[in-house]
Amino acid sequence: MLTALLPAFATIGDPHFALRVIGSGFTPTSIIVFAGQDEPVTYLSPGEMTTGVNMNLWLGPDPAIPVKVRNADGQESNELTFEFRAPIVVEPVPPDPSRPLPHVDQI
């Protein structure tokens, strides 16, 4: 059973990262199924595994990427959703010409 993905989302353009899968019933032969693809894992315990996420594979935001765990006997966990988000773009605000900037001696 899956209970958490850490992190639960990433921003397009972020560096590669390790996705931690938290739950129960994992075995050393369990795999993480990320977006329908079997991923290599590092087994940590019956309740935690990790896999690397290659951010170069993701070109755009995707609001609902399914993640689940499959054991060697074919038993699958529930799915949780991982999200790739678009980067936040901060546009500079042009100065308001109706409000002159103060002189240094007025600050």
XYZ file of C-alpha atoms in Angstrom:
107
model
C 0.000 0.000 0.000
C 1.296 3.475 -0.913
C 0.769 6.307 1.532
C 3.080 9.081 0.263
C 5.403 10.252 -2.503
C 8.265 12.519 -1.457
C 8.333 14.926 -3.143
C 4.761 14.874 -4.509
C 5.649 17.229 -7.368
C 8.596 18.713 -9.265
C 9.030 21.785 -11.432
C 10.029 21.422 -15.068
C 13.702 22.400 -15.282
C 14.566 21.147 -11.783
C 17.611 18.883 -11.504
C 17.246 15.096 -11.370
C 16.066 13.874 -7.987
C 15.267 10.760 -5.982
C 11.592 9.967 -5.532
C 10.871 8.355 -2.159
C 7.900 6.006 -2.080
C 6.421 5.474 1.384
C 3.969 2.701 2.243
C 3.940 -0.916 3.374
C 4.442 -4.422 2.040
C 7.482 -3.655 -0.134
C 10.033 -6.394 -0.749
C 13.618 -6.279 -2.066
C 12.248 -7.351 -5.488
C 9.468 -4.718 -5.632
C 9.570 -2.148 -8.420
C 8.197 1.365 -8.734
C 5.945 1.884 -11.755
C 6.255 5.569 -12.729
C 4.085 6.813 -15.608
C 3.579 3.208 -16.708
C 7.319 2.430 -16.794
C 9.113 0.011 -14.475
C 11.858 1.936 -12.691
C 14.969 0.618 -10.931
C 14.703 1.011 -7.191
C 16.767 1.203 -4.087
C 14.990 -0.893 -1.472
C 15.332 0.658 1.978
C 12.726 -1.181 4.062
C 9.286 -2.817 3.819
C 7.917 0.729 3.994
C 10.312 2.762 1.839
C 11.979 2.647 -1.579
C 13.518 5.250 -3.892
C 14.014 5.677 -7.614
C 15.767 8.341 -9.660
C 13.673 10.649 -11.823
C 15.410 11.964 -14.928
C 13.999 15.459 -15.408
C 15.272 15.592 -19.015
C 12.450 13.214 -19.949
C 9.728 15.701 -19.033
C 9.187 18.586 -21.423
C 5.921 19.996 -20.171
C 3.607 20.052 -17.198
C 1.635 16.905 -16.574
C -0.936 17.148 -13.814
C -1.438 13.457 -13.074
C 1.367 10.932 -13.394
C 0.397 7.613 -11.807
C 2.860 5.952 -9.442
C 2.422 2.506 -7.931
C 4.517 -0.379 -6.596
C 4.460 -3.897 -8.028
C 5.806 -6.869 -6.122
C 7.468 -9.842 -7.807
C 4.279 -11.919 -7.379
C 2.406 -9.373 -9.546
C 0.511 -7.801 -6.662
C 0.161 -4.027 -7.180
C -0.367 -1.239 -4.701
C -2.854 1.575 -4.956
C -1.817 4.494 -7.197
C -0.731 7.914 -6.030
C -0.320 10.910 -8.312
C 2.958 12.684 -9.029
C 2.871 16.062 -10.721
C 5.276 17.966 -12.955
C 4.521 21.675 -12.771
C 5.420 24.521 -15.080
C 8.048 26.886 -13.655
C 6.807 30.081 -12.093
C 7.843 33.054 -14.195
C 8.186 36.328 -12.357
C 7.914 39.325 -14.644
C 9.607 42.547 -13.520
C 7.208 45.352 -12.726
C 8.092 48.531 -14.607
C 8.369 51.671 -12.468
C 5.291 53.865 -12.258
C 6.196 57.140 -14.036
C 3.612 59.009 -11.944
C 5.610 58.214 -8.782
C 9.149 59.560 -8.960
C 11.824 57.645 -7.102
C 13.124 59.342 -3.937
C 16.626 60.767 -3.830
C 19.157 58.966 -1.678
C 19.156 61.810 0.871
C 15.372 61.399 1.299
C 15.530 57.771 2.349
